[in-house]
Short mmCIF file of N, CA and C in Angstrom, two decimals:
data_model
loop_
_atom_site.label_atom_id
_atom_site.label_comp_id
_atom_site.label_asym_id
_atom_site.label_seq_id
_atom_site.Cartn_x
_atom_site.Cartn_y
_atom_site.Cartn_z
N MET I 17 -38.02 26.49 -35.56
CA MET I 17 -38.54 26.14 -37.02
C MET I 17 -37.69 26.74 -37.82
N GLU I 18 -37.39 26.09 -38.36
CA GLU I 18 -36.18 26.97 -39.54
C GLU I 18 -37.17 27.03 -40.80
N VAL I 19 -36.34 27.96 -41.70
CA VAL I 19 -37.10 28.93 -43.00
C VAL I 19 -38.09 28.10 -43.49
N SER I 20 -37.29 27.07 -43.83
CA SER I 20 -38.30 26.52 -44.91
C SER I 20 -39.54 25.66 -44.44
N ALA I 21 -39.33 25.24 -43.19
CA ALA I 21 -40.86 24.99 -42.45
C ALA I 21 -41.39 25.84 -42.20
N ARG I 22 -41.11 27.07 -41.84
CA ARG I 22 -42.08 28.33 -41.84
C ARG I 22 -42.88 28.42 -43.26
N LEU I 23 -41.68 28.67 -43.92
CA LEU I 23 -42.05 28.77 -45.55
C LEU I 23 -43.87 27.81 -45.80
N ALA I 24 -42.99 26.60 -45.50
CA ALA I 24 -44.20 25.75 -45.72
C ALA I 24 -45.64 26.32 -45.01
N ALA I 25 -45.48 26.26 -44.22
CA ALA I 25 -46.70 26.66 -43.26
C ALA I 25 -47.52 27.81 -43.84
N ARG I 26 -46.53 28.78 -43.80
CA ARG I 26 -47.05 30.41 -44.46
C ARG I 26 -47.81 29.85 -45.73
N LEU I 27 -47.26 29.12 -46.81
CA LEU I 27 -48.45 29.11 -48.30
C LEU I 27 -49.39 28.04 -47.56
N ALA I 28 -49.11 27.34 -46.53
CA ALA I 28 -51.09 26.58 -46.55
C ALA I 28 -51.80 27.87 -46.18
N GLU I 29 -51.34 28.97 -45.23
CA GLU I 29 -51.95 29.61 -44.80
C GLU I 29 -52.48 30.61 -45.50
N LEU I 30 -51.54 31.08 -46.46
CA LEU I 30 -52.10 32.22 -47.55
C LEU I 30 -53.16 31.43 -48.12
N ARG I 31 -53.23 30.03 -48.88
CA ARG I 31 -54.04 29.04 -49.16
C ARG I 31 -55.77 28.95 -48.51
N VAL I 32 -55.33 29.06 -47.48
CA VAL I 32 -56.49 28.53 -46.57
C VAL I 32 -57.41 29.95 -46.38
N GLU I 33 -56.79 31.15 -45.83
CA GLU I 33 -56.94 32.69 -45.87
C GLU I 33 -57.65 33.11 -47.36
N ARG I 34 -57.38 32.40 -48.34
CA ARG I 34 -58.11 32.53 -49.47
C ARG I 34 -59.57 31.45 -49.68
N GLY I 35 -59.54 30.69 -48.94
CA GLY I 35 -60.62 29.76 -49.26
C GLY I 35 -60.38 29.11 -50.29
N TRP I 36 -59.04 28.44 -51.09
CA TRP I 36 -59.23 28.07 -51.94
C TRP I 36 -58.74 26.61 -51.61
N SER I 37 -59.09 25.47 -52.49
CA SER I 37 -58.68 24.03 -52.35
C SER I 37 -57.29 24.14 -52.65
N LEU I 38 -57.08 22.91 -52.57
CA LEU I 38 -55.49 22.78 -53.44
C LEU I 38 -56.02 22.15 -55.04
N GLU I 39 -56.93 21.59 -55.52
CA GLU I 39 -57.39 21.58 -56.51
C GLU I 39 -57.19 23.45 -57.30
N GLU I 40 -57.86 24.28 -56.29
CA GLU I 40 -58.11 25.33 -56.78
C GLU I 40 -56.74 25.84 -57.07
N LEU I 41 -55.79 26.06 -56.35
CA LEU I 41 -54.52 26.88 -56.41
C LEU I 41 -53.52 26.25 -57.54
N ALA I 42 -53.92 24.84 -57.61
CA ALA I 42 -53.21 24.19 -59.14
C ALA I 42 -53.85 24.36 -60.22
N THR I 43 -55.09 25.04 -60.27
CA THR I 43 -55.87 25.73 -61.53
C THR I 43 -54.82 27.01 -61.44
N ARG I 44 -55.00 28.08 -60.34
CA ARG I 44 -54.77 29.35 -60.35
C ARG I 44 -53.04 29.16 -60.74
N THR I 45 -52.36 28.00 -60.65
CA THR I 45 -50.93 28.29 -60.65
C THR I 45 -50.46 27.37 -61.92
N GLY I 46 -51.11 26.47 -62.39
CA GLY I 46 -50.23 25.39 -63.14
C GLY I 46 -49.44 24.87 -62.68
N VAL I 47 -49.70 24.81 -61.40
CA VAL I 47 -48.52 23.91 -60.43
C VAL I 47 -49.61 22.01 -59.86
N SER I 48 -48.97 20.87 -59.97
CA SER I 48 -49.91 19.74 -59.82
C SER I 48 -50.43 19.87 -57.99
N ARG I 49 -51.76 19.45 -57.74
CA ARG I 49 -51.99 19.15 -56.92
C ARG I 49 -51.40 18.96 -55.82
N SER I 50 -50.57 17.84 -56.16
CA SER I 50 -49.99 16.72 -55.32
C SER I 50 -48.18 17.40 -55.35
N THR I 51 -47.83 18.15 -56.16
CA THR I 51 -46.65 19.17 -55.44
C THR I 51 -47.06 20.15 -54.52
N LEU I 52 -48.06 21.10 -54.68
CA LEU I 52 -48.42 21.98 -53.83
C LEU I 52 -48.74 21.42 -52.25
N SER I 53 -49.47 20.15 -52.59
CA SER I 53 -49.78 19.46 -51.10
C SER I 53 -48.17 18.92 -50.41
N ARG I 54 -47.58 18.50 -50.96
CA ARG I 54 -46.14 18.02 -50.80
C ARG I 54 -45.19 19.28 -50.34
N LEU I 55 -45.72 20.83 -51.11
CA LEU I 55 -44.76 21.97 -50.88
C LEU I 55 -45.66 22.23 -49.18
N GLU I 56 -46.81 22.42 -49.31
CA GLU I 56 -47.09 22.80 -48.05
C GLU I 56 -46.77 21.92 -46.99
N ARG I 57 -46.77 20.61 -46.74
CA ARG I 57 -45.98 19.56 -45.89
C ARG I 57 -44.88 19.77 -45.82
N GLY I 58 -44.49 20.78 -46.32
CA GLY I 58 -42.81 20.51 -46.29
C GLY I 58 -41.61 19.21 -46.34
N GLU I 59 -42.80 18.73 -47.56
CA GLU I 59 -41.46 17.60 -47.59
C GLU I 59 -40.78 17.57 -48.76
N ILE I 60 -41.18 18.59 -49.73
CA ILE I 60 -39.91 19.39 -50.66
C ILE I 60 -39.78 21.15 -50.39
N SER I 61 -38.50 21.44 -51.08
CA SER I 61 -38.61 22.38 -51.15
C SER I 61 -39.13 23.43 -52.41
N PRO I 62 -39.45 24.94 -52.71
CA PRO I 62 -39.79 25.24 -53.68
C PRO I 62 -38.58 25.73 -54.52
N THR I 63 -38.68 25.63 -55.99
CA THR I 63 -37.44 26.37 -56.82
C THR I 63 -37.81 27.75 -56.85
N ALA I 64 -37.33 28.33 -57.59
CA ALA I 64 -37.44 29.73 -57.61
C ALA I 64 -38.88 29.93 -58.52
N ALA I 65 -38.64 29.41 -59.72
CA ALA I 65 -39.57 29.69 -60.45
C ALA I 65 -41.56 29.11 -59.75
N LEU I 66 -41.01 28.31 -59.20
CA LEU I 66 -42.55 27.60 -58.26
C LEU I 66 -42.85 28.68 -57.38
N LEU I 67 -41.99 29.34 -56.43
CA LEU I 67 -42.18 30.15 -55.27
C LEU I 67 -42.28 31.43 -56.46
N GLY I 68 -41.86 31.74 -57.27
CA GLY I 68 -42.18 32.87 -58.34
C GLY I 68 -44.04 32.76 -58.59
N ARG I 69 -44.34 31.78 -59.10
CA ARG I 69 -45.66 31.68 -59.45
C ARG I 69 -46.58 31.49 -58.11
N LEU I 70 -46.52 31.24 -57.14
CA LEU I 70 -47.25 31.18 -55.53
C LEU I 70 -47.43 32.82 -55.30
N CYS I 71 -45.99 33.14 -55.32
CA CYS I 71 -46.02 35.27 -55.08
C CYS I 71 -46.77 35.54 -56.04
N THR I 72 -46.91 35.25 -57.24
CA THR I 72 -48.13 36.15 -58.29
C THR I 72 -49.57 35.60 -58.02
N VAL I 73 -49.91 34.54 -57.63
CA VAL I 73 -50.95 34.51 -57.42
C VAL I 73 -51.48 35.11 -55.99
N TYR I 74 -50.51 34.83 -54.87
CA TYR I 74 -50.80 35.62 -53.71
C TYR I 74 -50.78 37.28 -53.53
N GLU I 75 -50.05 37.16 -54.98
CA GLU I 75 -50.01 38.92 -55.07
C GLU I 75 -49.02 39.73 -53.71
N ARG I 76 -47.72 38.90 -53.93
CA ARG I 76 -46.76 39.34 -53.39
C ARG I 76 -45.53 39.47 -53.49
N PRO I 77 -44.35 40.37 -53.28
CA PRO I 77 -43.18 39.89 -53.79
C PRO I 77 -42.25 38.66 -52.83
N MET I 78 -41.25 38.09 -53.71
CA MET I 78 -40.84 36.89 -52.39
C MET I 78 -40.16 37.52 -51.49
N SER I 79 -40.26 38.79 -51.90
CA SER I 79 -39.10 39.59 -50.28
C SER I 79 -40.14 39.39 -49.51
N ARG I 80 -41.57 39.61 -49.69
CA ARG I 80 -42.52 39.81 -48.61
C ARG I 80 -42.68 38.98 -48.20
N LEU I 81 -42.52 37.82 -49.07
CA LEU I 81 -43.36 36.24 -48.24
C LEU I 81 -42.44 35.60 -47.36
N LEU I 82 -41.19 35.99 -47.94
CA LEU I 82 -40.11 35.11 -47.26
C LEU I 82 -39.92 36.28 -45.60
N ALA I 83 -40.08 37.52 -45.80
CA ALA I 83 -40.25 38.36 -44.68
C ALA I 83 -41.26 37.92 -43.42
N GLU I 84 -42.20 37.54 -44.58
CA GLU I 84 -43.65 36.72 -43.51
C GLU I 84 -43.57 35.43 -42.63
N VAL I 85 -42.17 34.94 -42.94
CA VAL I 85 -41.45 34.00 -42.16
C VAL I 85 -40.42 34.02 -41.54
N GLU I 86 -39.97 35.30 -41.32
CA GLU I 86 -38.74 35.23 -40.44
C GLU I 86 -39.21 35.86 -39.31
N SER I 87 -38.12 36.19 -38.23
CA SER I 87 -39.00 37.17 -37.34
C SER I 87 -38.28 38.79 -37.29
N GLU I 88 -39.09 39.42 -36.39
CA GLU I 88 -38.70 40.93 -37.11
C GLU I 88 -37.40 41.18 -37.00
N PRO I 89 -37.01 42.01 -37.95
CA PRO I 89 -35.62 42.32 -38.51
C PRO I 89 -35.01 43.08 -37.47
N PRO I 90 -33.80 43.30 -36.88
CA PRO I 90 -33.03 44.26 -36.58
C PRO I 90 -32.48 45.29 -37.26
N GLN I 91 -32.69 46.50 -36.50
CA GLN I 91 -31.89 47.63 -37.74
C GLN I 91 -30.65 47.06 -38.23
N VAL I 92 -29.69 46.55 -38.06
CA VAL I 92 -28.42 46.14 -38.05
C VAL I 92 -28.82 45.03 -38.32
N VAL I 93 -28.29 44.00 -39.46
CA VAL I 93 -28.02 42.60 -39.55
C VAL I 93 -26.63 42.31 -39.91
N ARG I 94 -26.19 41.39 -39.05
CA ARG I 94 -24.70 41.02 -39.50
C ARG I 94 -25.07 39.94 -40.48
N VAL I 95 -23.72 39.91 -41.24
CA VAL I 95 -24.14 39.21 -42.18
C VAL I 95 -24.03 37.60 -41.89
N ALA I 96 -23.55 37.30 -41.00
CA ALA I 96 -24.02 36.00 -40.32
C ALA I 96 -25.60 35.42 -40.00
N ALA I 97 -26.01 36.53 -39.72
CA ALA I 97 -27.61 36.21 -39.26
C ALA I 97 -28.49 36.51 -40.80
N GLN I 98 -28.27 37.08 -41.85
CA GLN I 98 -29.00 37.30 -42.91
C GLN I 98 -29.25 35.60 -44.07
N GLU I 99 -30.48 35.62 -43.83
CA GLU I 99 -31.21 34.50 -44.48
C GLU I 99 -31.11 34.27 -45.68
N VAL I 100 -30.25 32.83 -46.50
CA VAL I 100 -30.34 32.70 -47.23
C VAL I 100 -30.68 31.64 -47.51
N TRP I 101 -31.49 32.23 -49.49
CA TRP I 101 -32.55 30.91 -49.85
C TRP I 101 -31.50 30.24 -50.80
N ARG I 102 -31.85 28.79 -51.21
CA ARG I 102 -30.84 28.33 -52.50
C ARG I 102 -32.15 27.05 -53.05
N ASP I 103 -32.07 27.56 -54.74
CA ASP I 103 -32.76 26.82 -55.00
C ASP I 103 -31.82 26.20 -55.86
N GLU I 104 -31.23 25.05 -55.52
CA GLU I 104 -30.42 23.87 -55.93
C GLU I 104 -30.28 23.31 -57.68
N SER I 105 -31.61 23.21 -57.36
CA SER I 105 -31.91 22.84 -58.99
C SER I 105 -31.76 23.79 -60.20
N SER I 106 -31.96 25.45 -59.84
CA SER I 106 -31.53 25.82 -60.90
C SER I 106 -30.32 27.01 -60.81
N GLY I 107 -29.71 26.95 -59.84
CA GLY I 107 -28.66 27.23 -59.31
C GLY I 107 -28.57 28.80 -58.85
N PHE I 108 -29.89 29.43 -57.90
CA PHE I 108 -30.43 30.16 -57.68
C PHE I 108 -29.50 30.65 -56.45
N VAL I 109 -29.29 31.77 -55.66
CA VAL I 109 -28.88 31.55 -54.24
C VAL I 109 -29.44 33.30 -53.97
N ARG I 110 -30.16 33.09 -52.68
CA ARG I 110 -30.53 34.46 -52.46
C ARG I 110 -30.73 34.82 -51.39
N ARG I 111 -29.91 35.64 -50.77
CA ARG I 111 -29.49 36.60 -49.32
C ARG I 111 -30.34 37.62 -49.34
N SER I 112 -31.17 37.84 -48.01
CA SER I 112 -31.49 38.76 -47.99
C SER I 112 -31.02 39.72 -46.85
N VAL I 113 -29.90 40.54 -47.64
CA VAL I 113 -29.22 41.77 -47.02
C VAL I 113 -30.05 42.48 -46.23
N SER I 114 -31.02 43.19 -46.58
CA SER I 114 -31.72 44.01 -45.40
C SER I 114 -33.09 43.26 -45.40
N PRO I 115 -33.46 42.25 -44.51
CA PRO I 115 -34.32 41.65 -44.42
C PRO I 115 -35.97 42.88 -44.63
N PRO I 116 -36.75 42.37 -45.31
CA PRO I 116 -37.67 43.12 -45.83
C PRO I 116 -38.53 43.29 -44.66
N HIS I 117 -39.32 44.38 -44.60
CA HIS I 117 -40.18 44.62 -42.83
C HIS I 117 -41.96 44.63 -43.55
N PRO I 118 -42.68 44.24 -43.10
CA PRO I 118 -44.51 44.66 -43.52
C PRO I 118 -44.48 46.24 -43.56
N GLY I 119 -44.05 46.93 -42.87
CA GLY I 119 -44.36 48.47 -42.87
C GLY I 119 -43.31 49.42 -43.60
N LEU I 120 -42.47 48.64 -44.25
CA LEU I 120 -41.33 49.54 -45.12
C LEU I 120 -41.80 48.69 -46.88
N ARG I 121 -41.11 50.13 -47.69
CA ARG I 121 -41.29 49.76 -49.18
C ARG I 121 -40.00 49.01 -49.99
N GLY I 122 -38.94 48.97 -49.25
CA GLY I 122 -37.68 48.49 -50.32
C GLY I 122 -37.05 47.84 -48.98
N GLU I 123 -36.00 46.68 -50.47
CA GLU I 123 -34.82 45.97 -49.18
C GLU I 123 -33.93 45.89 -50.57
N VAL I 124 -32.58 45.46 -49.75
CA VAL I 124 -31.80 44.90 -51.17
C VAL I 124 -31.23 43.49 -51.11
N VAL I 125 -31.15 42.95 -51.55
CA VAL I 125 -31.36 41.39 -51.88
C VAL I 125 -29.81 41.40 -52.66
N GLU I 126 -28.88 40.37 -52.33
CA GLU I 126 -27.81 39.65 -52.88
C GLU I 126 -28.45 38.49 -53.50
N ALA I 127 -27.76 38.50 -55.16
CA ALA I 127 -28.43 37.58 -55.66
C ALA I 127 -26.82 36.46 -56.30
N THR I 128 -27.08 35.58 -56.69
CA THR I 128 -25.57 34.90 -57.48
C THR I 128 -26.30 33.43 -58.35
N LEU I 129 -25.69 33.55 -59.85
CA LEU I 129 -26.61 32.58 -60.69
C LEU I 129 -25.53 31.61 -60.96
N ARG I 130 -25.37 30.66 -60.91
CA ARG I 130 -23.96 29.90 -61.69
C ARG I 130 -24.67 29.61 -63.28
N PRO I 131 -23.11 29.34 -63.86
CA PRO I 131 -23.40 29.69 -65.33
C PRO I 131 -24.77 28.44 -65.59
N GLY I 132 -25.22 28.96 -66.63
CA GLY I 132 -26.17 28.11 -67.23
C GLY I 132 -27.64 28.40 -66.88
N THR I 133 -27.85 29.10 -65.31
CA THR I 133 -29.19 29.25 -64.93
C THR I 133 -30.13 30.22 -66.01
N ASP I 134 -31.17 29.51 -65.84
CA ASP I 134 -32.22 30.50 -66.60
C ASP I 134 -33.34 30.09 -65.59
N ILE I 135 -33.88 31.61 -65.29
CA ILE I 135 -34.83 31.19 -64.24
C ILE I 135 -36.26 31.99 -65.10
N SER I 136 -37.05 32.21 -65.13
CA SER I 136 -38.74 32.47 -66.04
C SER I 136 -39.59 32.89 -65.13
N TYR I 137 -39.93 34.21 -64.97
CA TYR I 137 -40.94 34.34 -64.60
C TYR I 137 -42.28 34.84 -65.31
N ASP I 138 -43.68 34.42 -65.11
CA ASP I 138 -44.72 34.84 -66.03
C ASP I 138 -45.08 36.05 -66.05
N ALA I 139 -44.97 36.25 -64.24
CA ALA I 139 -45.88 37.57 -63.92
C ALA I 139 -45.44 38.30 -62.88
N PRO I 140 -45.10 39.77 -62.45
CA PRO I 140 -44.74 40.03 -60.94
C PRO I 140 -45.88 39.37 -59.95
N PRO I 141 -44.75 39.62 -58.87
CA PRO I 141 -45.63 39.01 -58.21
C PRO I 141 -46.77 40.70 -57.16
N VAL I 142 -46.35 41.41 -58.16
CA VAL I 142 -47.12 42.60 -57.84
C VAL I 142 -46.89 43.72 -58.68
N PRO I 143 -47.53 44.22 -59.74
CA PRO I 143 -47.98 44.62 -60.81
C PRO I 143 -47.02 46.10 -60.60
N GLY I 144 -46.43 46.31 -60.97
CA GLY I 144 -45.44 47.38 -61.22
C GLY I 144 -44.15 47.93 -60.22
N LEU I 145 -43.74 46.35 -59.80
CA LEU I 145 -42.59 46.44 -58.50
C LEU I 145 -41.48 47.11 -59.48
N GLU I 146 -40.67 48.20 -58.39
CA GLU I 146 -39.77 48.50 -59.13
C GLU I 146 -38.48 47.91 -58.47
N GLN I 147 -37.77 47.42 -59.72
CA GLN I 147 -35.99 46.90 -58.98
C GLN I 147 -35.10 47.61 -59.79
N HIS I 148 -34.07 47.58 -58.78
CA HIS I 148 -32.97 48.17 -59.29
C HIS I 148 -31.50 46.86 -59.48
N VAL I 149 -31.27 46.22 -60.52
CA VAL I 149 -30.11 44.96 -60.79
C VAL I 149 -28.56 45.96 -60.57
N TRP I 150 -27.90 46.03 -59.74
CA TRP I 150 -26.80 46.25 -59.98
C TRP I 150 -25.84 44.82 -59.57
N VAL I 151 -25.24 44.67 -60.94
CA VAL I 151 -24.28 43.36 -61.20
C VAL I 151 -22.71 43.59 -60.54
N LEU I 152 -22.26 42.78 -59.48
CA LEU I 152 -21.72 43.16 -59.06
C LEU I 152 -20.09 42.41 -59.68
N GLU I 153 -20.45 41.28 -60.29
CA GLU I 153 -19.96 40.37 -60.94
C GLU I 153 -20.44 39.59 -61.86
N GLY I 154 -19.56 39.14 -63.22
CA GLY I 154 -20.13 38.45 -63.77
C GLY I 154 -21.04 39.20 -65.03
N THR I 155 -21.86 38.64 -65.74
CA THR I 155 -22.74 39.12 -66.94
C THR I 155 -24.24 38.37 -66.47
N VAL I 156 -25.16 39.47 -66.71
CA VAL I 156 -26.65 38.40 -66.74
C VAL I 156 -27.50 39.22 -67.89
N GLU I 157 -27.66 38.24 -68.31
CA GLU I 157 -29.25 39.01 -69.39
C GLU I 157 -30.41 38.82 -68.77
N ILE I 158 -30.90 39.60 -68.70
CA ILE I 158 -32.57 40.52 -68.11
C ILE I 158 -33.20 40.90 -69.13
N THR I 159 -34.20 39.80 -69.03
CA THR I 159 -35.37 40.33 -70.21
C THR I 159 -36.82 40.47 -69.03
N VAL I 160 -37.43 42.15 -69.66
CA VAL I 160 -37.96 42.52 -68.89
C VAL I 160 -39.40 42.82 -70.11
N ASP I 161 -40.68 42.22 -69.79
CA ASP I 161 -41.39 42.39 -70.86
C ASP I 161 -41.30 42.50 -72.03
N GLY I 162 -40.24 41.44 -72.25
CA GLY I 162 -40.06 41.55 -73.88
C GLY I 162 -38.84 42.20 -74.31
N HIS I 163 -37.82 43.06 -73.41
CA HIS I 163 -36.89 43.32 -74.01
C HIS I 163 -35.49 42.85 -73.02
N ALA I 164 -34.72 42.41 -74.15
CA ALA I 164 -33.61 41.52 -73.22
C ALA I 164 -32.25 43.12 -73.13
N HIS I 165 -31.60 43.06 -72.03
CA HIS I 165 -30.53 43.67 -71.54
C HIS I 165 -29.50 42.52 -71.03
N ILE I 166 -28.37 43.26 -71.53
CA ILE I 166 -27.22 42.37 -71.48
C ILE I 166 -26.08 43.28 -70.18
N VAL I 167 -26.57 42.93 -68.73
CA VAL I 167 -25.78 43.95 -67.83
C VAL I 167 -24.61 43.55 -67.49
N GLU I 168 -23.28 43.97 -67.40
CA GLU I 168 -22.06 43.35 -66.93
C GLU I 168 -21.79 44.05 -65.66
N ALA I 169 -20.88 43.28 -64.86
CA ALA I 169 -20.20 43.97 -63.74
C ALA I 169 -20.42 45.52 -63.38
N GLY I 170 -20.61 46.16 -62.71
CA GLY I 170 -20.43 47.34 -63.01
C GLY I 170 -22.10 48.26 -62.87
N ASP I 171 -22.71 47.47 -64.08
CA ASP I 171 -23.58 48.04 -64.59
C ASP I 171 -25.00 48.08 -63.82
N CYS I 172 -26.01 49.11 -63.66
CA CYS I 172 -27.55 48.67 -62.93
C CYS I 172 -28.35 49.40 -64.14
N LEU I 173 -29.35 47.96 -64.04
CA LEU I 173 -30.90 48.04 -64.84
C LEU I 173 -31.81 48.38 -63.93
N ARG I 174 -32.59 49.46 -63.77
CA ARG I 174 -33.53 50.03 -63.37
C ARG I 174 -34.84 49.37 -64.01
N PHE I 175 -36.08 49.27 -63.64
CA PHE I 175 -37.14 48.91 -64.21
C PHE I 175 -38.33 48.94 -63.57
N ARG I 176 -39.55 48.84 -63.87
CA ARG I 176 -40.83 49.01 -63.18
C ARG I 176 -41.34 47.22 -63.70
N LEU I 177 -41.92 46.60 -62.94
CA LEU I 177 -42.22 45.17 -63.75
C LEU I 177 -43.75 45.35 -64.14
N TRP I 178 -44.16 44.89 -65.46
CA TRP I 178 -45.42 45.00 -65.49
C TRP I 178 -45.77 43.20 -65.91
N GLY I 179 -45.31 43.09 -66.75
CA GLY I 179 -45.14 41.59 -67.13
C GLY I 179 -44.06 40.40 -67.02
N ALA I 180 -43.94 39.69 -67.72
CA ALA I 180 -42.96 38.20 -67.67
C ALA I 180 -41.68 38.84 -68.00
N SER I 181 -40.69 37.97 -67.37
CA SER I 181 -39.36 38.55 -66.77
C SER I 181 -38.69 37.30 -66.76
N ARG I 182 -37.10 37.36 -67.19
CA ARG I 182 -36.49 36.22 -67.20
C ARG I 182 -34.76 36.93 -66.78
N PHE I 183 -34.14 35.98 -65.82
CA PHE I 183 -33.09 36.15 -65.55
C PHE I 183 -32.07 34.67 -65.78
N ARG I 184 -30.92 35.30 -67.09
CA ARG I 184 -29.93 33.87 -67.29
C ARG I 184 -28.71 34.39 -67.52
N CYS I 185 -28.01 33.15 -66.79
CA CYS I 185 -26.03 33.65 -66.60
C CYS I 185 -25.93 32.93 -68.00
N PRO I 186 -25.44 33.84 -68.76
CA PRO I 186 -24.74 32.80 -69.83
C PRO I 186 -23.29 32.34 -69.32
N GLY I 187 -22.73 32.77 -68.50
CA GLY I 187 -21.21 32.24 -68.14
C GLY I 187 -20.35 32.60 -68.83
N PRO I 188 -19.00 32.22 -68.79
CA PRO I 188 -18.75 31.35 -68.13
C PRO I 188 -18.35 31.50 -66.79
N GLY I 189 -18.65 32.46 -66.14
CA GLY I 189 -18.66 32.58 -64.53
C GLY I 189 -19.59 32.52 -64.25
N GLN I 190 -20.35 32.98 -62.82
CA GLN I 190 -21.36 33.06 -62.12
C GLN I 190 -21.69 34.50 -62.32
N VAL I 191 -22.60 34.65 -61.66
CA VAL I 191 -23.19 36.08 -61.42
C VAL I 191 -23.57 36.27 -60.30
N ARG I 192 -23.02 37.72 -59.87
CA ARG I 192 -23.46 38.17 -58.46
C ARG I 192 -23.73 39.44 -58.52
N TYR I 193 -24.98 39.82 -58.10
CA TYR I 193 -25.73 41.10 -58.04
C TYR I 193 -26.57 41.24 -57.23
N ALA I 194 -26.61 42.99 -56.93
CA ALA I 194 -27.57 43.31 -56.05
C ALA I 194 -28.86 44.23 -56.79
N LEU I 195 -29.85 43.45 -55.73
CA LEU I 195 -31.30 43.86 -56.52
C LEU I 195 -32.03 44.58 -55.09
N VAL I 196 -32.16 45.90 -55.46
CA VAL I 196 -33.21 47.06 -55.08
C VAL I 196 -34.58 46.76 -55.22
N VAL I 197 -35.39 46.24 -53.88
CA VAL I 197 -36.83 46.05 -54.80
C VAL I 197 -37.36 46.84 -53.72
N VAL I 198 -38.57 47.76 -54.35
CA VAL I 198 -39.33 49.18 -54.11
C VAL I 198 -40.88 48.68 -54.33
N LEU I 199 -41.41 48.73 -53.24
CA LEU I 199 -42.82 48.11 -53.41
C LEU I 199 -43.36 49.23 -54.15
N PRO I 200 -44.86 49.23 -54.93
CA PRO I 200 -45.20 50.36 -55.98
C PRO I 200 -46.01 50.96 -54.25
#
């Protein structure tokens, strides 16, 4: 079963584990019931923003959710085996460089945003989530709890996330960065 199908099944499991109807999940996320239903049946793939909303209501970082649909990670992960997730509508590409594991607190992710990409998250999936963003190529504007930071190639932004966040690629080229996520 491919990652997107396992993700759809896991999202349905999380809702059922909490005893929520699709209607209740729609109310909690602000996403229509029909969209959530199609998502859980694997008819559509989630955008980064939608996945962010779901992670918030399920209180888990995106990395943990994606780890739950991947098999047990080996100690060495060759580039060809690293899971890649794409949100074609926003231009966000996420590579799990070091796949997360439920027993570990940190992971490394490589992310790429094409020019013009603008992704906002209403709340962190886990309050106090620690992130380190090291820009490898290009420039990204990252807004954390209302404070905007311009982060350029070679720069690293470190923060704990308690509120809303936004990642924007002003261009003219893409931005590529390494993201280190550490659970509180």
